[in-house]
Coordinates of C-alpha atoms and ligand atoms in Angstrom, one line a residue:
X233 CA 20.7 -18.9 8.3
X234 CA 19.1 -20.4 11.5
X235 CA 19.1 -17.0 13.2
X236 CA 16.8 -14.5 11.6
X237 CA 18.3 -10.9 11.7
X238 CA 16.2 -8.3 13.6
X239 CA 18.9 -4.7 13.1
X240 CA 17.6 -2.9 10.4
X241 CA 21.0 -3.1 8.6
X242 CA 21.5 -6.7 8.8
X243 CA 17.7 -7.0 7.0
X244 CA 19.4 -4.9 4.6
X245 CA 22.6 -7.0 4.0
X246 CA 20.9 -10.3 4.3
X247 CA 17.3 -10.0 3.3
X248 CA 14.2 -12.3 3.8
X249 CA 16.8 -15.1 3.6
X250 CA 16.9 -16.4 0.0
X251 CA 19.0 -18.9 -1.4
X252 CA 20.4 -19.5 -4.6
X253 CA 20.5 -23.6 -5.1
X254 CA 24.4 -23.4 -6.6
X255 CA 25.4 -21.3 -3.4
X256 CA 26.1 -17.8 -4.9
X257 CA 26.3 -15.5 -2.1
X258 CA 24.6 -12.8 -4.3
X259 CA 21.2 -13.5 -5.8
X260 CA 22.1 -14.1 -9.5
X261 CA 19.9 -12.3 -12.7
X262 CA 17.8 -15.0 -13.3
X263 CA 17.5 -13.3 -16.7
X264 CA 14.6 -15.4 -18.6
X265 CA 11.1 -14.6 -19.5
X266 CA 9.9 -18.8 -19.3
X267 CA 11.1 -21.5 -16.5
X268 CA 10.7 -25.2 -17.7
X269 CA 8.5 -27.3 -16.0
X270 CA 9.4 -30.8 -15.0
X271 CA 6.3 -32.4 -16.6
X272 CA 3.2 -31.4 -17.8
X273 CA 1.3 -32.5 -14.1
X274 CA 4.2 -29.9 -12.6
X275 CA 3.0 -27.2 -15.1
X276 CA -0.7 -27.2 -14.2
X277 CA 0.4 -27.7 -10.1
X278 CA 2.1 -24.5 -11.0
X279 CA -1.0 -22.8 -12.7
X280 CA -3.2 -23.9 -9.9
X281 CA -0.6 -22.4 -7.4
X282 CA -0.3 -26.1 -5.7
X283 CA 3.5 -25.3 -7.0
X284 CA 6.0 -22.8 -5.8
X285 CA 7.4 -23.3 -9.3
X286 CA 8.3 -20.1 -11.3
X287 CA 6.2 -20.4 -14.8
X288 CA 7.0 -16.6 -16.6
X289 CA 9.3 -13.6 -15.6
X290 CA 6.1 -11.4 -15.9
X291 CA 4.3 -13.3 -12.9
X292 CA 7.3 -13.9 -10.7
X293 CA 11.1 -14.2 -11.2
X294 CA 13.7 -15.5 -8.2
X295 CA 15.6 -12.4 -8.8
X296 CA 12.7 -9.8 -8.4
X297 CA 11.2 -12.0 -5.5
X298 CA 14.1 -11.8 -3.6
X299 CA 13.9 -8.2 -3.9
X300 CA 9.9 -8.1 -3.0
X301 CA 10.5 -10.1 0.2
X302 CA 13.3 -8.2 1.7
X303 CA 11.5 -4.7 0.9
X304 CA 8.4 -6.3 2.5
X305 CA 10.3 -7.1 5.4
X306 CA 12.0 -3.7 5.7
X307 CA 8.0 -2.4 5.9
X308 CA 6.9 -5.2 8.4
X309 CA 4.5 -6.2 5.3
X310 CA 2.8 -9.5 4.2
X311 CA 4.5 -9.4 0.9
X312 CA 6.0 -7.0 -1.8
X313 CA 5.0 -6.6 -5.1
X314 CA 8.3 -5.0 -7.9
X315 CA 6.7 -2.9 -10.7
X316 CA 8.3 -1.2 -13.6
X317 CA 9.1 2.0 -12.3
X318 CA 7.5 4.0 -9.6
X319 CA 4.8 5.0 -11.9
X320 CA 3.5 1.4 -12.8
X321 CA 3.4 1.0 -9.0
X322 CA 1.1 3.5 -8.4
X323 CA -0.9 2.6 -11.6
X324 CA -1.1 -0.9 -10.2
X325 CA -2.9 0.6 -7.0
X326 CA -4.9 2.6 -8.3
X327 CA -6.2 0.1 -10.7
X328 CA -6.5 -2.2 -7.9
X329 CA -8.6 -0.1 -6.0
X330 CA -10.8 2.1 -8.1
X331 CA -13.2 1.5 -11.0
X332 CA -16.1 3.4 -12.3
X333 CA -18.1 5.8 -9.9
X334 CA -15.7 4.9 -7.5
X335 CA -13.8 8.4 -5.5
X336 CA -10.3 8.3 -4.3
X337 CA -9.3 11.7 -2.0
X338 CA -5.7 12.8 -2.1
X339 CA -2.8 15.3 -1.0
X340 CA -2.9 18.1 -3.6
X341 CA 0.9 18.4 -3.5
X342 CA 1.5 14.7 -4.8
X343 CA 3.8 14.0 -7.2
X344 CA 2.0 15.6 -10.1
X345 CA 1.9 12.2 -12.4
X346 CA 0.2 10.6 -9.2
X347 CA -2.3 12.9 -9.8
X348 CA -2.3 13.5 -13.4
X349 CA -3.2 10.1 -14.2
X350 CA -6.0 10.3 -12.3
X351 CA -7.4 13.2 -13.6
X352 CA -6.5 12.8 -17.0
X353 CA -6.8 9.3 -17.5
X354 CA -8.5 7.2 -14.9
X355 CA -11.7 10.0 -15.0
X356 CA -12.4 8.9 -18.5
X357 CA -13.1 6.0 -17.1
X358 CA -15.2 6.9 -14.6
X359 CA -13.3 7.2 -11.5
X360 CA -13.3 10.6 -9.5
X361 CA -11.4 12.2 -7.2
X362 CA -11.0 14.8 -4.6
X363 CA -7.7 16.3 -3.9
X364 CA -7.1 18.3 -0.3
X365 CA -4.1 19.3 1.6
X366 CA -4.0 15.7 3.6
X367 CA -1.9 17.5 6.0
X368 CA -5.2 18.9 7.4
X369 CA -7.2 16.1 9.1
X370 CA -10.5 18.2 8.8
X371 CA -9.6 18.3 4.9
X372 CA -9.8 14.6 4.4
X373 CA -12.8 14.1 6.7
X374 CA -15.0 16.5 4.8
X375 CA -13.6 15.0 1.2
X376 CA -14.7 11.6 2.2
X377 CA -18.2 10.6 -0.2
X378 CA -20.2 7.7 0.3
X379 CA -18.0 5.9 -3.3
X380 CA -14.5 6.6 -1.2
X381 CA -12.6 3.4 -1.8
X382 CA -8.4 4.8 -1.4
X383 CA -7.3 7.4 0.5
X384 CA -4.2 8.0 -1.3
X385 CA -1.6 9.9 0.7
X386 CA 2.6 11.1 0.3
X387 CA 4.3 11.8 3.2
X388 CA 6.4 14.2 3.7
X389 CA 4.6 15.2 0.0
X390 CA 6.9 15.6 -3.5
X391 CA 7.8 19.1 -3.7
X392 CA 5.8 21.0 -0.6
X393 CA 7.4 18.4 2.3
X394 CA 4.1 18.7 3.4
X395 CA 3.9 15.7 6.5
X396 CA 0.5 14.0 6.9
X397 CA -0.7 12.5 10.1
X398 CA -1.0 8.8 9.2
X399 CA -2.0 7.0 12.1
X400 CA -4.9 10.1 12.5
X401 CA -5.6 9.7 8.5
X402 CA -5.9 5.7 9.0
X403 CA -8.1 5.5 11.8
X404 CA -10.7 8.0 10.1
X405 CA -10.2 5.9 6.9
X406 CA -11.2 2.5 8.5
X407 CA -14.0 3.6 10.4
X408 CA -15.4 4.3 6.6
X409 CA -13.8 0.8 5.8
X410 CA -11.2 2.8 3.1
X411 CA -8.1 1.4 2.6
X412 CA -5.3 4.1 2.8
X413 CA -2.1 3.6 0.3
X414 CA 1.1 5.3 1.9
X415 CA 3.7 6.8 -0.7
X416 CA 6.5 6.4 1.5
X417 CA 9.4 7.5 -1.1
X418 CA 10.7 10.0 0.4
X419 CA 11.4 8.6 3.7
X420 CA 12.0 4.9 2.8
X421 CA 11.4 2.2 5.6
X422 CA 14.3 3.0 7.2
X423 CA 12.9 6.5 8.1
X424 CA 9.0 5.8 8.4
X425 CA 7.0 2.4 8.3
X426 CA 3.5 3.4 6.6
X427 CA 2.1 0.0 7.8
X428 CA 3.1 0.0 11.5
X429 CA 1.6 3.5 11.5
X430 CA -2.1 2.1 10.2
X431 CA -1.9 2.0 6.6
X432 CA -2.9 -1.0 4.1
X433 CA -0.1 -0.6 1.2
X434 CA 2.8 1.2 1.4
X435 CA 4.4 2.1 -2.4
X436 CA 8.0 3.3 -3.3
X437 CA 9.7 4.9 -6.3
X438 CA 12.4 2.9 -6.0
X439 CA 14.5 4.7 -9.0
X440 CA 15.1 7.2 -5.3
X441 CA 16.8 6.0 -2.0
X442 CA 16.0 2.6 -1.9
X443 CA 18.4 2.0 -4.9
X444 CA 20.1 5.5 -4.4
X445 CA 22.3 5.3 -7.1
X446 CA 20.2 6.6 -10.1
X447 CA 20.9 3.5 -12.6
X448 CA 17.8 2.2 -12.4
X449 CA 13.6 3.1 -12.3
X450 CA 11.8 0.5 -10.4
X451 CA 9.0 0.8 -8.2
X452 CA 7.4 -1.8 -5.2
X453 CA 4.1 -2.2 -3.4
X454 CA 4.0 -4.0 0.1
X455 CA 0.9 -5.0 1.7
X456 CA -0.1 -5.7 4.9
X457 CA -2.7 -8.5 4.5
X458 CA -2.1 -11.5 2.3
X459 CA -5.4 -10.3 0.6
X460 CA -4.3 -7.0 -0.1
X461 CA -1.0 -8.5 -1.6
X462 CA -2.8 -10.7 -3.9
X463 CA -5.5 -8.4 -4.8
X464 CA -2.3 -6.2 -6.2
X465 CA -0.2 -8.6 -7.8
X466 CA -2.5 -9.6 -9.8
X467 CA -3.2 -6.7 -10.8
X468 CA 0.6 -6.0 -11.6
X469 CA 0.5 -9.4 -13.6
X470 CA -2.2 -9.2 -15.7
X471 CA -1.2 -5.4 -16.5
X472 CA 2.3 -6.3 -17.2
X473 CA 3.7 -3.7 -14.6
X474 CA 6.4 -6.4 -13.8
X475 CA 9.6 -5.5 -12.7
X476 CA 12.7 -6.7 -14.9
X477 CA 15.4 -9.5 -13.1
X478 CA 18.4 -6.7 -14.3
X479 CA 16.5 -3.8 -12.5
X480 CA 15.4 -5.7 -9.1
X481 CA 19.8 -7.2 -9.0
X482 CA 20.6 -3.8 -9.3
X483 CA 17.9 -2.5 -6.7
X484 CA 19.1 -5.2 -4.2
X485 CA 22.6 -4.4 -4.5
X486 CA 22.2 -0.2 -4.1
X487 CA 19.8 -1.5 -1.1
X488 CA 22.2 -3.1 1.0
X489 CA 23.8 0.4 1.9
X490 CA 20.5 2.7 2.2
X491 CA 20.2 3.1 5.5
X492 CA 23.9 4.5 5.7
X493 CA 23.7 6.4 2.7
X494 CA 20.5 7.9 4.6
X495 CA 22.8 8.3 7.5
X496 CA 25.1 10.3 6.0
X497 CA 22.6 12.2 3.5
X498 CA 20.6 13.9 6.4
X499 CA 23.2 14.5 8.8
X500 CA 24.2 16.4 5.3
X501 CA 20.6 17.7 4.8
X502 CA 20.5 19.4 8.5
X503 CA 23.6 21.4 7.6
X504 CA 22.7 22.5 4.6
X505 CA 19.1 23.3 5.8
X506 CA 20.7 25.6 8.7
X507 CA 22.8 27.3 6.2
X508 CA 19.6 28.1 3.8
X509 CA 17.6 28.9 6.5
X510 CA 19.9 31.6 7.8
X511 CA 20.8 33.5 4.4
X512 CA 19.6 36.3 4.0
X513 CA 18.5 35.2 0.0
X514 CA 16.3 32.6 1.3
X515 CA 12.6 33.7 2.0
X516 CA 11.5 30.2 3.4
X517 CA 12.5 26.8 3.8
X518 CA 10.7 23.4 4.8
X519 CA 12.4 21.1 5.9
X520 CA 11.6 18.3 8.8
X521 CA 14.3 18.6 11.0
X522 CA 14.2 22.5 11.4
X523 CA 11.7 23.7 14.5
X524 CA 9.9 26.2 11.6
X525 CA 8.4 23.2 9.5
X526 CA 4.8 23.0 10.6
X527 CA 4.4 19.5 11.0
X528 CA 7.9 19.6 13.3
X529 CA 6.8 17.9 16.2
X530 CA 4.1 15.6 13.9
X531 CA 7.2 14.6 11.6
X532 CA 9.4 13.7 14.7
X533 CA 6.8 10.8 16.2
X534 CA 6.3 9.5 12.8
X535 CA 9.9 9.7 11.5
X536 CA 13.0 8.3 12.4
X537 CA 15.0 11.2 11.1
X538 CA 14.5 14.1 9.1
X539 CA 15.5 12.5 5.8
X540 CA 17.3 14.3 2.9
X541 CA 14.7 16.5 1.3
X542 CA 13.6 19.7 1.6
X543 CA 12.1 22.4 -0.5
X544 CA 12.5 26.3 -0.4
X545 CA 12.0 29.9 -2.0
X546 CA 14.7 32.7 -2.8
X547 CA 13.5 36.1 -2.2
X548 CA 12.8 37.6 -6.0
X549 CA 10.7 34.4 -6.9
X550 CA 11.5 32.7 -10.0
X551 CA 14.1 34.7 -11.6
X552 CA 16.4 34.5 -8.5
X553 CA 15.5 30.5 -8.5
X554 CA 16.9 30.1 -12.2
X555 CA 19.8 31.8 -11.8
X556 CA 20.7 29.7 -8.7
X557 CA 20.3 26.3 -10.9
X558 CA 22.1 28.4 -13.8
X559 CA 25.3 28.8 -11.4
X560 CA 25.1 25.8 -9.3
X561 CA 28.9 23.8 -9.8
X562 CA 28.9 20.4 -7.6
X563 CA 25.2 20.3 -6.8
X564 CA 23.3 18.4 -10.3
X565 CA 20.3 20.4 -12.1
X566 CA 18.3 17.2 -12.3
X567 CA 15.1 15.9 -11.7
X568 CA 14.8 12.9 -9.4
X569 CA 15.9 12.2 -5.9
X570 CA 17.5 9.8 -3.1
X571 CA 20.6 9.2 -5.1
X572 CA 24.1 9.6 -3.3
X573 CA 24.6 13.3 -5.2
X574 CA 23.2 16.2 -4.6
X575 CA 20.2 17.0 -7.1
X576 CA 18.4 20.6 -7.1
X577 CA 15.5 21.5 -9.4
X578 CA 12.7 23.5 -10.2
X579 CA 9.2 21.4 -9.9
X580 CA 6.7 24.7 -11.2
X581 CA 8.5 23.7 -15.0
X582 CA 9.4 20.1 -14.3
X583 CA 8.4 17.4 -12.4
X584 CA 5.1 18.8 -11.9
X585 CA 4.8 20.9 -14.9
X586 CA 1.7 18.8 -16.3
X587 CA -0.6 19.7 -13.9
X588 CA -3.1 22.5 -14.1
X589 CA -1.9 26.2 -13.0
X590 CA -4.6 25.9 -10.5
X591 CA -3.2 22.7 -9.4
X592 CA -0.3 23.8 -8.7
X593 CA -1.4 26.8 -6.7
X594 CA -3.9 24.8 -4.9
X595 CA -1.1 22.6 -3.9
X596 CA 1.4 25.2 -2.7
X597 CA 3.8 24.2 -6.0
X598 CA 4.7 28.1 -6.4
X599 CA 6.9 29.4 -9.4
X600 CA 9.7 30.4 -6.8
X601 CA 10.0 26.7 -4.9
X602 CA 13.5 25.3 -5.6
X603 CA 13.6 21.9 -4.4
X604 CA 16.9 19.9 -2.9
X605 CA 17.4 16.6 -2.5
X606 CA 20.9 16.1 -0.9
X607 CA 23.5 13.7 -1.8
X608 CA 26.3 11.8 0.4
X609 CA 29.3 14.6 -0.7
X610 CA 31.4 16.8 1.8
X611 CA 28.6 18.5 3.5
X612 CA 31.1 21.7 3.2
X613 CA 31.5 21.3 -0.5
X614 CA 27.7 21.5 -0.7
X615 CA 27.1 24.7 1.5
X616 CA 30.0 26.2 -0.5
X617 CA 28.4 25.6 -3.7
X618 CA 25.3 26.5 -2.6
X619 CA 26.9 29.6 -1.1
X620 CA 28.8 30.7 -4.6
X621 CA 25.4 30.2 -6.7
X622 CA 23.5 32.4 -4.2
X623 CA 26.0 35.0 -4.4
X624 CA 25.2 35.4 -8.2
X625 CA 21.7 36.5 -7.6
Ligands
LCS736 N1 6.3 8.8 -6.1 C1 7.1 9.9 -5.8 C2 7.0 10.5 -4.4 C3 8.1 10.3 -6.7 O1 8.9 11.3 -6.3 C4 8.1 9.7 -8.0 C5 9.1 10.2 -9.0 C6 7.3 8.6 -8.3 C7 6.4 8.2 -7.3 C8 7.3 7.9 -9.6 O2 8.4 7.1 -9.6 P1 9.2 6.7 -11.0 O3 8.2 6.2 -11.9 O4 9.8 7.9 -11.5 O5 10.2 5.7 -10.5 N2 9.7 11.4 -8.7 C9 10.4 12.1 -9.5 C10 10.9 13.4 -9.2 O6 10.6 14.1 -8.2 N3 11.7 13.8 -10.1 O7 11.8 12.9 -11.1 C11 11.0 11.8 -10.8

């Protein structure tokens, strides 16, 4: 391709422009852990990077790299690194980034592994951490120590949809030289673009909408400098966070329709939003497109839409929540998020169960939040599911 695609959707459809040598319109599974050198001066070229030769399916793989450079170029990034599964993404930069006596501050209302790790795993080995409500700018200034080396932040945050000024965030950041990492999972590029915005590395579970199906876990981390980018992947290499070929050909494939999936999903998620908001079983809702989020007007310069998620509360707390997921027909009782059906759970008892009660509080996770991530259906299917489980309570 001589022309280099500059819509969104045709970066989506075409990518960074691979090529397979035998012609395949699709980027085959290059599904091999070695690649065969052509002598043994080509192996060490490779070794000493003077090669773009592939050598093992843990340090790079065509399949998985075709996948990295399109994401990277969907987040205006240097380069992408594919991990494991969201997870081993975040792992990766963290490990990256921290070390003994160094501090990372973060959103209290992260995705409770983000944070679990780091308080039950990485503080044995000396790293500590301070965890704020991000969404407060005077919050992170007064968190940051002397030892800061990642601000860490999710935005709009897994369960509160909490939004966090990034550019405001970044600029405070780098006037302490702290690199800030952007979980951007919930928005996807097509939504938000953590690096345009000031930030160092974007991340993505990309088990959500980037693959939107739910057949795979994946994750990715793009970085803006081509330091940053090789500070992390080889990180991911020598952990063994790698990405499999299967799981990046699936990934490219569910990502060639995201952003009209995403399309379709919030023009869904407004509906259903307006319906919740008005009923008179529903105590509160957030939710980015509706005027009585907080972070409305902050949400609208740093989002291109309003996305698919939103969180909210039934009057009569946790009782009235289970009985809603107990009666719920079309809408799935699952945990995870950004696939093309509608998924509804309870994060106090699942997704962030393993954190700390005072965690949880401290992060806004109450008992009665019932979190929906909605899917590409009949947006009056939904609302009339919703409707018929509500009535139950
Ligand atoms: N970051 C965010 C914002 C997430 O929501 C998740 C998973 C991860 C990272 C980790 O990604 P994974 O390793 O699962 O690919 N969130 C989940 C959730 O809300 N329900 O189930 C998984």
């Amino acid at each position: 391709m001589t022309h280099k695609p500059s819509g969104f959707n045709s970066k989506l459809v075409h990518g960074a422009g691979a090529k397979d040598p035998l012609g395949s319109v699709i980027m085959p599974i290059y599904q091999t852990s070695t690649f065969a050198f052509e002598s043994a001066d080509h192996g060490a070229a490779c070794f000493a990077g003077e090669s773009d030769g592939y050598i093992y399916t843990r340090i790079a793989n065509p399949t998985v790299r075709d996948l990295e450079k399109t994401v990277a170029l969907l987040e205006n990034g240097y380069d992408g690194v594919g991990c494991s599964s969201g997870m081993a993404a975040v792992t990766t930069v963290y490990m990256s980034y921290l070390g003994a006596g160094k501090h990372i501050v973060s959103h209290n209302a992260v995705y409770g592994p983000s944070r679990a790790i780091i308080e039950g795993t990485f503080s044995k080995f000396g790293v500590e951490s301070t965890y704020v409500d991000t969404t407060d700018l005077e919050q992170v200034k007064a968190a940051i120590r002397p030892n800061t080396a990642l601000i860490y932040l999710e935005t709009p945050a897994n369960p509160t949809i909490g939004i966090s000024d990034i550019p405001a965030i970044c600029k405070l950041a780098h006037q302490h030289n702290i690199p800030v990492c952007v979980d951007n999972t919930f928005c996807s590029p097509y939504l938000q673009k953590p690096l345009d915005l000031g930030a160092d590395i974007v991340l993505h579970s990309m088990t959500k909408f980037l693959n939107g199906h739910a057949d795979i876990i994946g994750g990715i981390i793009i970085a803006k400098t081509e330091a940053d980018y090789k500070k992390v992947r080889s990180t991911m290499v020598i952990s063994g966070c790698n990405m499999d070929p299967h799981q990046a050909f699936l990934t490219r494939r569910g990502l060639k329709t995201m952003a009209l999936r995403i399309d379709r999903a919030q023009e869904n998620a407004m509906r259903v939003a307006e319906f919740l908001e008005a009923h008179p079983k529903v105590a509160w809702i957030m939710y980015p497109g509706l005027r009585s989020h907080p972070q409305f007007e902050l949400g609208k310069k740093l989002m291109s839409g309003p996305g698919a998620m939103m969180s909210f509360g039934l009057k009569g707390g946790l009782d009235a929540g289970k009985k809603l997921m107990d009666n719920v027909q079309l809408c799935v009782l699952a945990v995870s998020l950004g696939g093309i059906e509608t998924l509804i759970q309870h994060p106090a008892s699942m997704t962030h169960s393993k954190l700390s009660k005072a965690a949880k509080k401290e992060g806004g996770i109450s008992d009665e939040l019932v979190r929906l991530s909605v899917g590409i259906e009949e947006a009056d299917d939904i609302i009339a599911d919703l409707e018929q489980a509500l009535s139950k309570i």
